[in-house]
Amino acid sequence: MFSLSFLNSGILIAATSAIIPIIIYFFAKKRPDKVIFSSLKFIIKSKNEKNSKINLKNILLLIIRILILLLVSLAIARPTLKSLGMVTSNSHAPTTISIIADNSYSMNYYSNELSRLDQMKQIAKEINNKITNKDYVRIYTKDSYITSQKFFKGAIADTLINNIPLTYINQPIDSLIAQAVKDFEESPTANNELYILSDFNEQISYADSTNTPIYAVNVDDNESWDNLSATIISTHIANNSNKRYLNVDYLINNHSTKDVKDRMIRLF
């Protein structure tokens, strides 16, 4: 699926200036007084034909002026045609890519025989494979597993992506977005793009005022899934026949609207 976006979308308001030639055309159009001479029909006919040619010429000039204003506005807004992944080929302008890789515990949910974390890694590697030696990349995770103090030039090693672990650190994605956008101030290229790879189990409310192209990619499009959480209430050690056992009391919370049965709980 393709989408058209603009690197400077705020400039698009200038496209409204295309109506200026239309306003000028109608208000500046002169309407001469009618003078009818019955004996000069040939002259009147000749004049009407000449006026028709002049009107056609004026309309063509009007269209050209409108197109010029529209094209200038679009050129300044810098339109880009994109699909999933940074580009559809390896031939593109140098771009700085930032990827927010959600590695929270909800990403351990399995769908289509893969965990969401594994699906996220596949998408991250697809984007990484499109990066050329002229591009720069930076990956943000909730536990700062890959995050460095600078952008990497060229694609990073797939092993770094493969080894992204799950984390208990609950750093909001909003804060990662804000940090990534701020880091673009030190971007070595004119083009910047931010990708958010997540299951969006948490609410995102970040509002960008920099016109940075931000792409939210849901790693799991399965709308029907069990939204459960476990809360440990207490733990204690019990003795039985000279053996010691760890007992864990926990509470299962069902956040969905359907009944869920027979689910395995794992203790990390």
Coordinates of C-alpha atoms in Angstrom, one line a residue:
M1 CA 0.0 0.0 0.0
F2 CA 1.4 3.4 -1.0
S3 CA 0.8 6.8 0.7
L4 CA 1.7 10.3 -0.3
S5 CA 3.2 12.4 2.4
F6 CA 5.0 15.7 2.6
L7 CA 8.2 16.5 4.4
N8 CA 7.1 20.1 4.9
S9 CA 3.3 19.7 5.1
G10 CA 2.8 23.0 6.7
I11 CA 3.7 24.7 3.4
L12 CA 0.7 23.2 1.7
I13 CA -1.4 26.1 3.0
A14 CA 0.3 28.2 0.3
A15 CA -1.5 26.1 -2.3
T16 CA -4.6 28.2 -1.5
S17 CA -2.9 31.0 -3.4
A18 CA -3.9 29.3 -6.6
I19 CA -7.3 31.0 -6.3
I20 CA -5.6 34.4 -6.6
P21 CA -5.5 34.4 -10.5
I22 CA -9.1 33.4 -10.6
I23 CA -10.1 36.3 -8.4
I24 CA -8.0 38.7 -10.4
Y25 CA -9.5 37.3 -13.7
F26 CA -13.1 38.0 -12.6
F27 CA -12.6 41.4 -11.0
A28 CA -10.2 42.8 -13.6
K29 CA -12.3 41.7 -16.5
K30 CA -13.4 44.8 -18.4
R31 CA -17.0 44.9 -19.7
P32 CA -17.3 47.6 -22.4
D33 CA -20.6 49.3 -23.1
K34 CA -22.7 47.8 -25.8
V35 CA -23.0 50.0 -28.9
I36 CA -25.2 48.5 -31.7
F37 CA -25.0 49.8 -35.3
S38 CA -27.5 48.0 -37.5
S39 CA -25.4 48.8 -40.6
L40 CA -22.2 47.4 -39.2
K41 CA -23.1 43.7 -38.6
F42 CA -19.9 42.5 -40.2
I43 CA -17.8 44.6 -37.9
I44 CA -19.7 43.3 -34.9
K45 CA -19.3 39.7 -36.0
S46 CA -15.6 40.2 -36.5
K47 CA -15.3 41.8 -33.1
N48 CA -17.1 38.8 -31.4
E49 CA -14.8 36.3 -33.1
K50 CA -11.8 38.3 -31.9
N51 CA -13.2 38.5 -28.4
S52 CA -13.7 34.7 -28.3
K53 CA -10.0 34.2 -29.2
I54 CA -9.0 36.7 -26.5
N55 CA -11.1 34.9 -23.9
L56 CA -9.6 31.5 -24.8
K57 CA -6.2 33.0 -24.5
N58 CA -7.0 34.5 -21.1
I59 CA -8.4 31.2 -19.8
L60 CA -5.3 29.4 -20.9
L61 CA -3.1 31.9 -19.2
L62 CA -5.3 31.6 -16.1
I63 CA -4.8 27.8 -16.0
I64 CA -1.1 28.2 -16.5
R65 CA -0.8 30.6 -13.6
I66 CA -2.8 28.3 -11.3
L67 CA -0.6 25.3 -12.2
I68 CA 2.5 27.3 -11.6
L69 CA 1.4 28.3 -8.1
L70 CA 0.3 24.7 -7.3
L71 CA 3.5 23.2 -8.5
V72 CA 5.6 25.7 -6.6
S73 CA 3.7 25.0 -3.4
L74 CA 4.0 21.2 -3.9
A75 CA 7.7 21.5 -4.6
I76 CA 8.4 23.4 -1.4
A77 CA 6.3 20.9 0.6
R78 CA 8.6 18.1 -0.8
P79 CA 6.1 15.3 -1.5
T80 CA 7.3 11.7 -1.0
L81 CA 5.6 8.4 -2.1
K82 CA 6.1 5.7 0.4
S83 CA 5.2 2.1 1.1
L84 CA 5.9 -0.1 4.2
G85 CA 9.6 0.1 4.7
M86 CA 11.6 3.2 4.0
V87 CA 11.6 2.9 0.2
T88 CA 10.7 0.4 -2.5
S89 CA 14.2 0.3 -3.9
N90 CA 17.8 1.0 -2.9
S91 CA 17.8 4.2 -5.0
H92 CA 16.8 7.1 -2.8
A93 CA 18.0 10.3 -1.3
P94 CA 20.2 10.0 1.9
T95 CA 17.8 9.5 4.8
T96 CA 18.2 9.2 8.6
I97 CA 15.9 6.5 9.9
S98 CA 14.9 6.1 13.6
I99 CA 13.1 2.9 14.7
I100 CA 11.3 2.5 18.0
A101 CA 11.2 -1.2 18.7
D102 CA 8.6 -2.0 21.4
N103 CA 10.1 -4.9 23.5
S104 CA 7.6 -4.8 26.4
Y105 CA 6.1 -8.0 27.8
S106 CA 2.9 -7.7 25.7
M107 CA 5.1 -8.3 22.7
N108 CA 5.6 -11.9 24.0
Y109 CA 2.0 -12.7 22.8
Y110 CA 2.0 -15.4 20.1
S111 CA 0.0 -14.9 16.9
N112 CA 0.4 -16.8 13.7
E113 CA 3.0 -19.1 15.4
L114 CA 5.3 -16.2 16.1
S115 CA 5.5 -13.8 19.0
R116 CA 4.9 -10.2 18.4
L117 CA 8.5 -9.6 19.3
D118 CA 9.7 -11.9 16.5
Q119 CA 7.2 -10.2 14.0
M120 CA 8.6 -6.8 15.1
K121 CA 12.2 -8.0 14.5
Q122 CA 11.2 -9.2 11.0
I123 CA 9.8 -5.8 10.1
A124 CA 12.8 -4.0 11.6
K125 CA 15.1 -6.1 9.4
E126 CA 13.0 -5.4 6.3
I127 CA 13.6 -1.7 6.9
N128 CA 17.2 -2.3 7.8
N129 CA 17.8 -4.1 4.5
K130 CA 16.6 -1.0 2.6
I131 CA 19.3 1.2 4.2
T132 CA 22.3 2.1 2.0
N133 CA 25.7 3.3 2.8
K134 CA 24.5 6.9 2.4
D135 CA 21.8 6.5 5.1
Y136 CA 21.9 6.6 8.9
V137 CA 19.9 4.6 11.4
R138 CA 19.2 4.5 15.1
I139 CA 17.1 2.1 17.1
Y140 CA 15.3 2.8 20.3
T141 CA 14.1 0.2 22.7
K142 CA 12.4 0.5 26.1
D143 CA 15.5 -0.9 27.9
S144 CA 18.0 1.1 25.7
Y145 CA 19.4 -2.2 24.4
I146 CA 20.7 -0.8 21.1
T147 CA 20.3 2.9 21.6
S148 CA 23.7 4.6 21.1
Q149 CA 24.8 8.2 21.4
K150 CA 24.9 8.7 17.7
F151 CA 23.4 7.5 14.4
F152 CA 24.9 4.4 12.7
K153 CA 26.0 5.0 9.1
G154 CA 24.6 2.3 6.9
A155 CA 22.6 -0.8 7.9
I156 CA 23.3 -2.3 11.3
A157 CA 24.0 -6.0 11.9
D158 CA 20.9 -8.2 11.9
T159 CA 22.2 -9.9 15.0
L160 CA 21.6 -6.7 17.0
I161 CA 18.0 -6.8 16.0
N162 CA 17.7 -10.6 16.6
N163 CA 19.0 -10.2 20.1
I164 CA 16.5 -7.6 21.3
P165 CA 15.1 -9.0 24.5
L166 CA 11.8 -8.6 26.3
T167 CA 12.1 -6.1 29.2
Y168 CA 10.1 -5.3 32.3
I169 CA 11.1 -1.6 32.0
N170 CA 7.9 0.3 31.3
Q171 CA 9.3 3.4 29.5
P172 CA 6.4 5.0 27.6
I173 CA 6.6 5.0 23.9
D174 CA 5.6 8.7 24.0
S175 CA 8.9 9.5 25.7
L176 CA 10.8 7.4 23.1
I177 CA 9.1 9.3 20.3
A178 CA 10.0 12.7 21.9
Q179 CA 13.6 11.6 22.3
A180 CA 13.8 10.3 18.7
V181 CA 12.3 13.6 17.3
K182 CA 14.7 15.6 19.4
D183 CA 17.7 13.6 18.2
F184 CA 16.8 14.4 14.6
E185 CA 18.1 17.9 15.4
E186 CA 21.6 16.3 15.0
S187 CA 20.6 14.3 11.9
P188 CA 23.3 14.3 9.2
T189 CA 20.8 14.2 6.4
A190 CA 18.0 16.5 5.2
N191 CA 15.4 13.6 5.1
N192 CA 14.3 12.1 8.4
E193 CA 11.8 9.3 9.1
L194 CA 10.6 7.7 12.3
Y195 CA 9.0 4.2 12.5
I196 CA 7.2 2.9 15.5
L197 CA 7.0 -0.9 15.6
S198 CA 4.6 -2.0 18.3
D199 CA 1.4 -3.9 19.2
F200 CA 0.1 -0.5 20.5
N201 CA -1.0 -2.1 23.8
E202 CA -0.4 1.3 25.4
Q203 CA -2.1 4.6 24.5
I204 CA 0.1 7.0 22.5
S205 CA -0.7 10.7 22.8
Y206 CA 2.4 12.3 21.4
A207 CA 1.7 15.3 19.3
D208 CA 4.5 16.3 16.9
S209 CA 5.0 19.9 15.9
T210 CA 8.1 19.4 13.7
N211 CA 6.4 17.8 10.7
T212 CA 8.6 14.8 11.1
P213 CA 7.3 11.8 9.0
I214 CA 6.2 9.3 11.6
Y215 CA 4.9 5.8 10.6
A216 CA 3.1 3.6 13.1
V217 CA 3.4 -0.1 12.2
N218 CA 1.2 -2.5 14.1
V219 CA 3.2 -5.8 14.1
D220 CA 0.1 -7.9 14.7
D221 CA -3.1 -7.0 12.8
N222 CA -5.1 -9.7 14.6
E223 CA -7.9 -7.8 16.2
S224 CA -9.1 -10.7 18.3
W225 CA -6.7 -11.6 21.1
D226 CA -6.7 -12.4 24.8
N227 CA -5.8 -9.3 26.8
L228 CA -4.8 -10.8 30.1
S229 CA -2.5 -9.7 32.9
A230 CA -1.2 -11.4 36.0
T231 CA -0.7 -9.6 39.4
I232 CA 1.4 -11.4 42.0
I233 CA -0.3 -10.9 45.4
S234 CA 2.2 -12.7 47.6
T235 CA 5.0 -15.3 47.7
H236 CA 5.9 -17.6 50.6
I237 CA 7.9 -20.7 51.2
A238 CA 6.1 -23.8 52.5
N239 CA 7.6 -27.0 54.1
N240 CA 6.2 -30.4 53.3
S241 CA 7.8 -33.8 54.1
N242 CA 11.3 -32.2 54.5
K243 CA 10.8 -30.4 51.1
R244 CA 10.5 -26.7 50.6
Y245 CA 8.1 -25.2 48.1
L246 CA 7.7 -21.7 46.8
N247 CA 4.0 -20.8 46.7
V248 CA 2.9 -17.9 44.6
D249 CA -0.5 -16.3 45.0
Y250 CA -1.5 -14.3 41.9
L251 CA -4.6 -12.7 40.4
I252 CA -5.5 -13.0 36.7
N253 CA -7.1 -9.9 35.2
N254 CA -9.1 -10.1 32.0
H255 CA -9.1 -6.8 30.2
S256 CA -11.1 -8.0 27.2
T257 CA -14.9 -8.4 26.8
K258 CA -14.9 -12.2 26.2
D259 CA -14.3 -15.2 28.5
V260 CA -10.8 -16.7 28.3
K261 CA -10.1 -20.2 29.6
D262 CA -7.1 -22.5 29.9
R263 CA -4.2 -20.1 29.5
M264 CA -0.6 -20.8 30.7
I265 CA 1.0 -18.4 33.1
R266 CA 4.8 -18.1 33.2
L267 CA 6.8 -16.7 36.0
F268 CA 9.9 -14.7 35.0

